[in-house]
Short mmCIF file of C-alpha atoms in Angstrom, two decimals:
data_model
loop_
_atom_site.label_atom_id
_atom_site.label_comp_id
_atom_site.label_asym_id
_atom_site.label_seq_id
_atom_site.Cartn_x
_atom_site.Cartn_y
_atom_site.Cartn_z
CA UNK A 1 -12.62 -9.02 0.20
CA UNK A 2 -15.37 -9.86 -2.38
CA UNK A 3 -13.16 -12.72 -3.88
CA UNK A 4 -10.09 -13.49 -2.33
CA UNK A 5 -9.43 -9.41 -2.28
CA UNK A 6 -12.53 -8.63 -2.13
CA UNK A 7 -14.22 -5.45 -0.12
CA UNK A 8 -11.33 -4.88 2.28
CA UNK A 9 -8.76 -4.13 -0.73
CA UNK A 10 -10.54 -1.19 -1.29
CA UNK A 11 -9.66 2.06 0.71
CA UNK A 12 -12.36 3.07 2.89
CA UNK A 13 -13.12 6.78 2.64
CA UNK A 14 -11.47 8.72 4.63
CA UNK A 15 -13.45 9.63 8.25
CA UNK A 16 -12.89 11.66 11.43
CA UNK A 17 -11.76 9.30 14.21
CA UNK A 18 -12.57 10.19 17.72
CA UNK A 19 -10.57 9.82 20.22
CA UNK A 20 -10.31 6.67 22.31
CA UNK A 21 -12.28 6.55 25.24
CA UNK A 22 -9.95 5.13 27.56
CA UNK A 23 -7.55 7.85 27.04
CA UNK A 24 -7.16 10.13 30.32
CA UNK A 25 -6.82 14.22 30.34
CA UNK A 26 -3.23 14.05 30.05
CA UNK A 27 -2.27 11.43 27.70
CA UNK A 28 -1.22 12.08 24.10
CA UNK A 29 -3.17 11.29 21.49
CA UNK A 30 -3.51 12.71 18.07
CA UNK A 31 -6.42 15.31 17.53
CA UNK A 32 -9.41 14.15 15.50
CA UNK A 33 -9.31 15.60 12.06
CA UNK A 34 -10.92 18.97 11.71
CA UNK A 35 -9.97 22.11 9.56
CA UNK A 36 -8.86 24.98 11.97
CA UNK A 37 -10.16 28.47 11.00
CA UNK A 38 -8.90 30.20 7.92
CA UNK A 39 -7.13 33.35 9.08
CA UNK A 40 -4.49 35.33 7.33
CA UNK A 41 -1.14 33.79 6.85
CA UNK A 42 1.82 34.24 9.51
CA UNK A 43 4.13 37.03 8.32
CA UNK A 44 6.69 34.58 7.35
CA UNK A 45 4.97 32.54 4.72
CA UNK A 46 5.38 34.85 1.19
CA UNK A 47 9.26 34.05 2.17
CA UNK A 48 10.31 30.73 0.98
CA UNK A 49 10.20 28.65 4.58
CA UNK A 50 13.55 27.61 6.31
CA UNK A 51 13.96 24.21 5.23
CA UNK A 52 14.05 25.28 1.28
CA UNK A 53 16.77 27.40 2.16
CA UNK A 54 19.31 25.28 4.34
CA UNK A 55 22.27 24.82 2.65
CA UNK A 56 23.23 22.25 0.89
CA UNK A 57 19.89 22.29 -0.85
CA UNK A 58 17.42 19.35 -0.61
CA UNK A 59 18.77 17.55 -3.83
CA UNK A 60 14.63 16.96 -5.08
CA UNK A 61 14.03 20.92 -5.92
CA UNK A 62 11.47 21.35 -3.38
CA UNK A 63 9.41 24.01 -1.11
CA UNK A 64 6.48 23.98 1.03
CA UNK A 65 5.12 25.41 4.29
CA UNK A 66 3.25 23.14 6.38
CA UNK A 67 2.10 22.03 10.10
CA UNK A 68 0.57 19.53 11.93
CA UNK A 69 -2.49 19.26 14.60
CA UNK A 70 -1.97 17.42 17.73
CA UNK A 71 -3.53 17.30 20.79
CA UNK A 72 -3.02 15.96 24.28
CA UNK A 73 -6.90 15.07 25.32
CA UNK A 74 -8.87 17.68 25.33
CA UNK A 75 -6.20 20.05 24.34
CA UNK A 76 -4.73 21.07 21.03
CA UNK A 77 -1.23 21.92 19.73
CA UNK A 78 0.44 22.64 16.52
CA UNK A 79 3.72 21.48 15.25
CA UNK A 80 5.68 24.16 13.06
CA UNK A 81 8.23 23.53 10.89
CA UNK A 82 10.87 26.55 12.89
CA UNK A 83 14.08 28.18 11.73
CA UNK A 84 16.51 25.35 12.64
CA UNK A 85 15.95 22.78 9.99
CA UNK A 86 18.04 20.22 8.75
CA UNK A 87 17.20 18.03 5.70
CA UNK A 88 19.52 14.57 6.91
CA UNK A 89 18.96 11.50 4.16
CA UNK A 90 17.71 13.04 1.59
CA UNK A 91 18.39 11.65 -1.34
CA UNK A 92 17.63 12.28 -5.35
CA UNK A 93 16.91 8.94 -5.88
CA UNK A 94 17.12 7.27 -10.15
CA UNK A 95 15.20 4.98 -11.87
CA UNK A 96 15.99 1.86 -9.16
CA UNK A 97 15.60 3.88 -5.90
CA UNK A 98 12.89 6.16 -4.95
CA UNK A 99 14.30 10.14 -4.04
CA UNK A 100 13.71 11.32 -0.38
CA UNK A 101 12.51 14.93 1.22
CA UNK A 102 13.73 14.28 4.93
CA UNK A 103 13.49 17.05 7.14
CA UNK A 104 14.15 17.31 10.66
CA UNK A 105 13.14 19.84 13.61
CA UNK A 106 12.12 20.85 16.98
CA UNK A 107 13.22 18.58 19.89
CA UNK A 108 13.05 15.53 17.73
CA UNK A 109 10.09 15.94 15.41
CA UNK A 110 10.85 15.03 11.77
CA UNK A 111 8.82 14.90 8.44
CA UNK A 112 9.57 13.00 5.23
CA UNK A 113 8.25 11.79 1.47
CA UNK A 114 9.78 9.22 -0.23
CA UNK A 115 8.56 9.62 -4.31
CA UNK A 116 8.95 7.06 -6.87
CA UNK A 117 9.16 7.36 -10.78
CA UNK A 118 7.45 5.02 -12.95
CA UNK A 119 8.01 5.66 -16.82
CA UNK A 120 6.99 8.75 -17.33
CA UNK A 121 5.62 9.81 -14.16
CA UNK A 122 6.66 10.99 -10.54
CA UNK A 123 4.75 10.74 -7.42
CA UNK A 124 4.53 10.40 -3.74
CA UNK A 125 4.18 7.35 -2.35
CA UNK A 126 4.23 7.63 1.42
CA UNK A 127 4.58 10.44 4.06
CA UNK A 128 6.04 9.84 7.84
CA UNK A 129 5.50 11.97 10.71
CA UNK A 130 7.26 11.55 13.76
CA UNK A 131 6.35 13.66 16.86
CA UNK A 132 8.28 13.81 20.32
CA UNK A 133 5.98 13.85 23.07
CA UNK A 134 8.74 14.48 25.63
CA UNK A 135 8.86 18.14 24.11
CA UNK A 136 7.34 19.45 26.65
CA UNK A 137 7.27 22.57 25.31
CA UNK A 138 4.99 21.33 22.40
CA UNK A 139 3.63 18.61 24.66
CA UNK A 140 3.71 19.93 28.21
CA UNK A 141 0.72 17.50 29.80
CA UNK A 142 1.77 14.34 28.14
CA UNK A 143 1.63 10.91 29.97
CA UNK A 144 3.12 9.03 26.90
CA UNK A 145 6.52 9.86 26.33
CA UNK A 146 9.14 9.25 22.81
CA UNK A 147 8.43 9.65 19.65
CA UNK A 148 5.39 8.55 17.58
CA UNK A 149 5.49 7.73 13.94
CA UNK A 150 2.59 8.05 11.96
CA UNK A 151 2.65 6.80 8.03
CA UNK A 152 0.31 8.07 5.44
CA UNK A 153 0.06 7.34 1.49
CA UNK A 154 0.46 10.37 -0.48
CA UNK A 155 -2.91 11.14 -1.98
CA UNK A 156 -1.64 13.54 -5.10
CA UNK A 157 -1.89 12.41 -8.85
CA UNK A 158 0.80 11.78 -10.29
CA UNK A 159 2.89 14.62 -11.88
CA UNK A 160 4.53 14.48 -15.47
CA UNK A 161 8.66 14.08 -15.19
CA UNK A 162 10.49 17.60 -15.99
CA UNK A 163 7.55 18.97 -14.55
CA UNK A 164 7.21 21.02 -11.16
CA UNK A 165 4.31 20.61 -8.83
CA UNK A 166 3.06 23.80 -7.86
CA UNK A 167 0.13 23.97 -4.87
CA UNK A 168 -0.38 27.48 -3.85
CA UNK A 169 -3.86 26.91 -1.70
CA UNK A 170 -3.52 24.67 1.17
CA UNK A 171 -4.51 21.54 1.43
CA UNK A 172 -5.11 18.52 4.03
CA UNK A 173 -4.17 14.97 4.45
CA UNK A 174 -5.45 13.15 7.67
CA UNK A 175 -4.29 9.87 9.16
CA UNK A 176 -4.19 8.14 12.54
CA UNK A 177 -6.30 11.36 13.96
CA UNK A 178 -3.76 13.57 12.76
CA UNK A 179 -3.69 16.90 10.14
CA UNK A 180 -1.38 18.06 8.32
CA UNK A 181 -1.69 21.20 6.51
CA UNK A 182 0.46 22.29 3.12
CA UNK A 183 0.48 25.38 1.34
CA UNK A 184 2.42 26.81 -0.98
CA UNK A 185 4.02 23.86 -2.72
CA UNK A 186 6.15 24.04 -5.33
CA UNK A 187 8.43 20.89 -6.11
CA UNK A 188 10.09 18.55 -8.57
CA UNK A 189 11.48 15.21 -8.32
CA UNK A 190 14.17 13.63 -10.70
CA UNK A 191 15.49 16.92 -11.82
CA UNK A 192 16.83 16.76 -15.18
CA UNK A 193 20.31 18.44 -16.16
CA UNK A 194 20.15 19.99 -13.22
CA UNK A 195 17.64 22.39 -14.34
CA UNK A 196 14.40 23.12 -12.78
CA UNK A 197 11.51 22.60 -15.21
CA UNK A 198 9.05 26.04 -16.49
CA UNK A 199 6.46 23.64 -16.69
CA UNK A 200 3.62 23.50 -13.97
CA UNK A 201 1.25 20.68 -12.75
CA UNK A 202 -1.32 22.27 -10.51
CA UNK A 203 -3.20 20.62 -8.03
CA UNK A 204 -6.77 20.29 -7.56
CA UNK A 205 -7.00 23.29 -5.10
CA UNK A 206 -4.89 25.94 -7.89
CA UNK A 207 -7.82 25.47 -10.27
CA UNK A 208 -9.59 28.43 -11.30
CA UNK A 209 -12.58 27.62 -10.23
CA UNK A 210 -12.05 27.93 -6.93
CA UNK A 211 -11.52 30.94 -4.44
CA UNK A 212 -7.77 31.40 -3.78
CA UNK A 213 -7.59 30.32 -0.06
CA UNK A 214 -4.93 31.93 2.91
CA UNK A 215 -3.22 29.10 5.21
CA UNK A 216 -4.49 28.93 8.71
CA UNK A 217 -3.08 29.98 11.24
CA UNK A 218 -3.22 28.58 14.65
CA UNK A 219 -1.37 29.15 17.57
CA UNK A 220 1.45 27.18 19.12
CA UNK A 221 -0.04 26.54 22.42
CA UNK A 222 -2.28 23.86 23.46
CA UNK A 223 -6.61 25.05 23.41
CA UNK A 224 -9.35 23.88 24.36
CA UNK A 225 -12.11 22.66 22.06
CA UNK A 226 -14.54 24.87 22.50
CA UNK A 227 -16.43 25.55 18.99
CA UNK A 228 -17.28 23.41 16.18
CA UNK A 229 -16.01 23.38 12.88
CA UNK A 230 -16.65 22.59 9.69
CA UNK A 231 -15.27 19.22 8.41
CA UNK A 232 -12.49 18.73 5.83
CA UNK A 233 -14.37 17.45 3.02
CA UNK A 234 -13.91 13.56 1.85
CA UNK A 235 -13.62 12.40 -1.27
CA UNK A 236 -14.01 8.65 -2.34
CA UNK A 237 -10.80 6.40 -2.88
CA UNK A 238 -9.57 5.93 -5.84
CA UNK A 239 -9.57 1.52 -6.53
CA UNK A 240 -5.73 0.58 -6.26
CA UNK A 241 -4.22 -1.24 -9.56
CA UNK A 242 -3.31 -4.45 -9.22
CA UNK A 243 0.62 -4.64 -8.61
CA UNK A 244 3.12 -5.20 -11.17
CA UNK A 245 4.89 -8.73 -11.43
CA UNK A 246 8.31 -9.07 -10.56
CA UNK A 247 10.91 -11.63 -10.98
CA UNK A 248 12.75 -12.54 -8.43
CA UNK A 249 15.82 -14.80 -8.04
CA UNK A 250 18.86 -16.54 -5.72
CA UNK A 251 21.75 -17.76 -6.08
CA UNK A 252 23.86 -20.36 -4.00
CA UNK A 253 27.66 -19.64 -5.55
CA UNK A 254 26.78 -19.52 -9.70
CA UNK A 255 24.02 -21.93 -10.02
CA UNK A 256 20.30 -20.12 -9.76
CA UNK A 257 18.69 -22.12 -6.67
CA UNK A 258 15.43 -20.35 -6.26
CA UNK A 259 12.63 -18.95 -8.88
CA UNK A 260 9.84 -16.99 -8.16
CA UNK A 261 7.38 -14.29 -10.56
CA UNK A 262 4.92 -12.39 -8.08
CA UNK A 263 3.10 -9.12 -7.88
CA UNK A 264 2.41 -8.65 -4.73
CA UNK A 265 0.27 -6.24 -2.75
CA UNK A 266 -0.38 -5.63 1.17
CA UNK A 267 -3.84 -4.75 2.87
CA UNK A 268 -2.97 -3.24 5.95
CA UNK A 269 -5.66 -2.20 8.38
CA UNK A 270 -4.42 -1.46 11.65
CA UNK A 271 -6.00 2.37 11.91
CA UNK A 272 -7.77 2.58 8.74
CA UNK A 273 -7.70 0.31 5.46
CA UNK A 274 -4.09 1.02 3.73
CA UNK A 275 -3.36 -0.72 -0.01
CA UNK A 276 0.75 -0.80 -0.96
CA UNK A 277 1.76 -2.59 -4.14
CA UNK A 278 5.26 -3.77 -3.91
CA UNK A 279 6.66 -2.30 -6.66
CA UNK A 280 9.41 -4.55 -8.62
CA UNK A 281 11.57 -2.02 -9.70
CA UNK A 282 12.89 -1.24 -6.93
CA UNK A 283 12.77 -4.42 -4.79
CA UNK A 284 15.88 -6.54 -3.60
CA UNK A 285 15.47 -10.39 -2.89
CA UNK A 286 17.54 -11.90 -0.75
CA UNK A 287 17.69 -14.93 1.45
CA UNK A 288 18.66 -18.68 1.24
CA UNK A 289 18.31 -21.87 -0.14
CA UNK A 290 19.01 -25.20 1.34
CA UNK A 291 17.83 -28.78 1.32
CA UNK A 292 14.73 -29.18 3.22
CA UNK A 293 14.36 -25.08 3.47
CA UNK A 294 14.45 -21.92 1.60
CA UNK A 295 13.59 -18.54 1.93
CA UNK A 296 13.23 -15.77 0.16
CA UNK A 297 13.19 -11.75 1.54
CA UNK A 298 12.01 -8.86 -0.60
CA UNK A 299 13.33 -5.72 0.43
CA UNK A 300 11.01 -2.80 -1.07
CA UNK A 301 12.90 0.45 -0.98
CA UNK A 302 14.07 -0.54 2.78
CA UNK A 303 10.53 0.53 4.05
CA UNK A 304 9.19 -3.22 3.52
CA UNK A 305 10.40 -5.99 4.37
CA UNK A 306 8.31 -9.80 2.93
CA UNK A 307 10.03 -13.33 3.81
CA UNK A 308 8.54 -16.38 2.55
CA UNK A 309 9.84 -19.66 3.66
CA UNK A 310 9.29 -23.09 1.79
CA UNK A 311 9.67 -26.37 3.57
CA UNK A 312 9.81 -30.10 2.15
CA UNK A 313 7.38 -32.59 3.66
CA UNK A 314 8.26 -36.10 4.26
CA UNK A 315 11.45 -35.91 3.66
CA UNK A 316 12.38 -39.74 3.93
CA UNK A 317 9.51 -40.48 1.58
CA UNK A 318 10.03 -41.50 -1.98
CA UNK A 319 7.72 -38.80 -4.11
CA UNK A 320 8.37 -35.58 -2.16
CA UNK A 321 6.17 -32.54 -1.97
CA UNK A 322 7.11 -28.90 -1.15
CA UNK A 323 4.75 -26.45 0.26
CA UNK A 324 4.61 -22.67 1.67
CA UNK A 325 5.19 -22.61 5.62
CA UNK A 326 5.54 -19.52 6.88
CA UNK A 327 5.18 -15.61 5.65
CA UNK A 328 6.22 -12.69 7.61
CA UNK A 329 5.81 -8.71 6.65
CA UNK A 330 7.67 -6.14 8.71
CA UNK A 331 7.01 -2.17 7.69
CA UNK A 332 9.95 0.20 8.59
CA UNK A 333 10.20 3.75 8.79
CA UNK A 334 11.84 5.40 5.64
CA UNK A 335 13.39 8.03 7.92
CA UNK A 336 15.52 6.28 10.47
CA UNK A 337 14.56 2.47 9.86
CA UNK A 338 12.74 1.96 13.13
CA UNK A 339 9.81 -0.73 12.14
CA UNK A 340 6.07 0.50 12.60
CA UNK A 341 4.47 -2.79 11.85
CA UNK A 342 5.50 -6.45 12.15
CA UNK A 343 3.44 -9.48 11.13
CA UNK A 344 4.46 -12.97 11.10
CA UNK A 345 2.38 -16.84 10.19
CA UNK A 346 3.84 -19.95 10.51
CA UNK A 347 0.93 -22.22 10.07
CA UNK A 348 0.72 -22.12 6.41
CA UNK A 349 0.56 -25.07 4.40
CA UNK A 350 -0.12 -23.81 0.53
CA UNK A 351 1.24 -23.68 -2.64
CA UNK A 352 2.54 -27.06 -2.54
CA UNK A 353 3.93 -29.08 -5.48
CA UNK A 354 5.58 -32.05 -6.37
CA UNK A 355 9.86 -31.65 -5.41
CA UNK A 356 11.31 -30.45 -8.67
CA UNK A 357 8.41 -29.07 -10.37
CA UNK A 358 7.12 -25.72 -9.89
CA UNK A 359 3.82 -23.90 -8.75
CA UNK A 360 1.62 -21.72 -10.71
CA UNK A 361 -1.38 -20.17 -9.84
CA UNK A 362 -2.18 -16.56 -12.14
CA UNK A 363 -5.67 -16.07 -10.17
CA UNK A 364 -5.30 -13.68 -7.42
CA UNK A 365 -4.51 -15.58 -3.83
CA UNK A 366 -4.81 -13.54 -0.51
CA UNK A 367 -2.27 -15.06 2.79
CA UNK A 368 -3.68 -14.14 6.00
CA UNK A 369 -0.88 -13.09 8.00
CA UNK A 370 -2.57 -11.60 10.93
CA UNK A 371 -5.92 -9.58 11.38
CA UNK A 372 -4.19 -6.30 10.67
CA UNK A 373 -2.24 -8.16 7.71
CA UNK A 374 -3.08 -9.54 4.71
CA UNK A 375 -0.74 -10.24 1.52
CA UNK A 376 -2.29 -10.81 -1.57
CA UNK A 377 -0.49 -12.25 -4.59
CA UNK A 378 -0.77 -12.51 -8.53
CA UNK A 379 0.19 -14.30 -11.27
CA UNK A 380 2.48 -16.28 -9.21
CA UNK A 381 4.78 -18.72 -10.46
CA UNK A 382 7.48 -20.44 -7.76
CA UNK A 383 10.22 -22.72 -7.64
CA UNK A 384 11.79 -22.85 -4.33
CA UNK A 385 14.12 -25.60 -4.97
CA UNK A 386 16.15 -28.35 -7.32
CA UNK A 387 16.16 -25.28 -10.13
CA UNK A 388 17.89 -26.43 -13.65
CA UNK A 389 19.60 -24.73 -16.31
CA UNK A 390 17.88 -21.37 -14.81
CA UNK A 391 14.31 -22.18 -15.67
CA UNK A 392 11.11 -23.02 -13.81
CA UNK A 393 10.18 -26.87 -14.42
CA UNK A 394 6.78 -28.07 -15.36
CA UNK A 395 4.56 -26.17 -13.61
CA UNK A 396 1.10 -27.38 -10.66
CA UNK A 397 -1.17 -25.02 -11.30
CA UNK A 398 -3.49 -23.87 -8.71
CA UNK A 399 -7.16 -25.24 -8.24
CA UNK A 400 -8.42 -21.72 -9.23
CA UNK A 401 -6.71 -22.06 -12.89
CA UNK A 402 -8.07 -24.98 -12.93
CA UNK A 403 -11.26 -24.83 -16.05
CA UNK A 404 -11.34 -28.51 -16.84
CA UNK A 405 -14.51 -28.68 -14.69
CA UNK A 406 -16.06 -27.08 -17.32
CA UNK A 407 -15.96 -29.28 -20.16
CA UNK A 408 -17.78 -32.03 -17.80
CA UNK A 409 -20.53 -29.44 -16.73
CA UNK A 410 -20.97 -28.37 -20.45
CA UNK A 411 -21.34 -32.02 -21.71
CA UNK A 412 -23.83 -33.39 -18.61
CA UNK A 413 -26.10 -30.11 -19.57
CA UNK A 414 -25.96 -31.11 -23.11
CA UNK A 415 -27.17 -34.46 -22.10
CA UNK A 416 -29.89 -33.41 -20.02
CA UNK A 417 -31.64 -30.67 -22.79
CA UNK A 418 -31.08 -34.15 -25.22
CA UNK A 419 -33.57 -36.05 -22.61
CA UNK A 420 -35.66 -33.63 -22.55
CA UNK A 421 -36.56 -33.41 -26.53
CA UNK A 422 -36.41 -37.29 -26.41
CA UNK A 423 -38.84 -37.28 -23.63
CA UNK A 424 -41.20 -34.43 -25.07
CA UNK A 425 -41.13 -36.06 -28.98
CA UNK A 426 -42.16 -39.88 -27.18
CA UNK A 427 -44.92 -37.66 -25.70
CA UNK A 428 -46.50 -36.14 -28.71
CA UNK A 429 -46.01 -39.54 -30.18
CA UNK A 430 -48.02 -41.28 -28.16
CA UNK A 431 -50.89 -38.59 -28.42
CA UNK A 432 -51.16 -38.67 -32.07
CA UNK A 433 -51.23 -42.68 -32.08
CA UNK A 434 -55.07 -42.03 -30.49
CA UNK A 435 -55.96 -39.76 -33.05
CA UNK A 436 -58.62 -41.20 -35.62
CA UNK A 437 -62.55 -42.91 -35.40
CA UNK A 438 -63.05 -45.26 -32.72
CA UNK A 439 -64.39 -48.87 -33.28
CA UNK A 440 -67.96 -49.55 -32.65
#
């Protein structure tokens, strides 16, 4: 990060991994990303694919064909979305929970997009891919067996509400050494009445400048690498908004016991650099105050879970302080809740402040959780305990607030340029006192 963000809050372009080198000739891993040949489309793609037209009807109005690349080193495979799919947990979603396109197939594989709405707006937030390496059908030489989840943000614009997406060309999205391949895309989120919009957002590939493409077609065996091909172009990452500020509050029976105003945002780097901006609206706190302890859990759409826990020190002294202790960050998956990333520090000691006062610090702050982890906060303003009438006391604010350093910087340079002319006017002075005849 460049300031307490800084460089590594900004998306790094995205590259082709290669493979890791320890990996042996029959353990899974996911292929490197590389656009397979463009050949003509398999005879069932003009016809709406199976999982647009399993009844009950996936309640965002959606279609799409798609597949994904894997390989088992230094074979490939494809995964197919076949005839038998079902569409379990999908959900429309309103204006405090995000909808859900879940879709399930094969011998355990599953796909899903969770898509938020903000004002006027839908769009894609993230997309999780879980494969089943003990398929041997689609995996027949794998060492490492179960299922492997692999997350992705969505990398679409956003699209206008009452308005359907439409995608005919295919496109790519690559993560963790995987591809995934769309074509044919037409959906809408947060369907109005009940009636599919007649208005169309296209995406990049529809315009008309560019050559209609056909989706690829690869074969559902596992081949050798044996060519090389062209790579998927990049583009550069868009810089992620800050995060909105939420307010947040607990109560123990009727009486408010904990305050807190955040926007928060996690920098997750484990593969490559991932940005997610907790958004408020729909984020549930939870958790518990006490004495000596509090804690409070932000659920974000049940796909992210971030505790903070507040601790009093020296408790038998007379002037008492609190202070931040320990912040943990678990990730789940949005399709069946396992977790895909856990975090967890203990060893803070920040944000403290005078018991019965609150803390305030508006600059952007970045926790170190872990080296994977980081959570970075903004205009923050916390009250973990001895809360009255429902409002944050008189407020510490944070060293980086802090501009009275200023005025005494200002003042000693306005001092030193007064020296100066003192210094240079004695100087001239003192020249011109010589000037004249000189005695004989």
């Amino acid at each position: 990060m460049e300031s307490s963000g800084g460089a590594e809050r900004r998306l790094a372009a995205r590259g082709r991994p290669r493979p890791a080198p320890h990996m042996t000739a029959g353990e899974v891993f996911v292929a490197p990303a590389r656009r397979p040949p463009v050949s003509p489309p398999p005879a069932a793609a003009a016809a709406p694919p199976p999982w647009a037209q399993a009844a009950p009807p996936l309640p965002p109005a959606a279609a799409s064909s798609c597949r994904c690349c894997c390989s088992a080193s230094p074979k490939t495979t494809t995964l197919n979305l076949s005839s038998s799919v079902t569409h379990n947990g999908s959900v429309c979603g309103n204006d405090t929970q995000a909808a859900l396109v879940a879709v399930q197939f094969g011998e355990g594989h599953s796909w899903s997009i969770n898509i938020t709405k903000n004002n006027e707006t839908y769009q894609g937030d993230f997309i999780t891919l879980t494969y089943n390496t003990n398929d041997t059908a689609v995996f027949p030489d794998a060492k490492r067996k179960g299922p492997v989840t692999v997350l992705v943000k969505d990398p679409l614009h956003p699209v206008q509400l009452n308005t359907v997406f439409v995608c005919h060309n295919s496109y790519f999205i690559e993560a963790e050494n995987i591809t995934q391949i769309f074509w044919n895309v037409t959906m809408q989120a947060f369907v109005q009445n009940g009636t599919v919009s007649k208005k169309e957002s296209r995406c990049p590939a529809d315009t008309p400048t560019s050559a209609p493409t056909v989706p690829p077609t690869i074969a559902n065996v596992t081949t050798a690498f044996t060519t090389t091909l062209a790579p998927a172009p990049t583009t550069a990452p868009k810089p992620v908004e800050n995060p909105d500020t939420g307010n947040y509050s607990l109560k123990s029976g009727n009486k408010t016991c904990f305050l807190a105003t955040v926007g928060l945002q996690l920098n997750v780097s484990q593969d490559k650099p991932l940005l997610i901006n907790i958004n408020p609206k729909t984020t549930v706190a939870d958790g518990a105050c006490g004495n000596t302890t509090a804690t409070l859990k932000l659920n974000d759409g049940n796909s992210t879970l971030i505790g903070f826990t507040f601790a009093v020190k020296n408790t038998s002294a007379s002037v008492q302080k609190f202070y931040l202790r320990e912040v943990n960050v678990t990730l789940l998956s949005r399709l069946n809740g396992s977790v895909i990333s856990s975090a967890d520090n203990s060893n803070f000691s920040k944000w403290d402040a005078f018991l019965g006062s609150s803390y305030m610090c508006r600059k952007e702050q970045t926790l170190q959780i872990n080296e994977d982890v980081q959570v970075h906060t903004f205009n923050l303003w916390i009250q973990p305990f001895l809360v009255e009438a429902n409002k944050f006391a008189t407020a510490q604010e944070c060293s980086l607030d802090d501009d009275s350093i200023l005025i005494p910087i200002v003042v000693g340079a306005a001092l030193a340029v007064l020296i100066a002319i003192i210094v240079v006017a004695y100087i001239i002075g003192r020249r011109k006192s010589y000037a004249g005849y000189q005695t004989l």
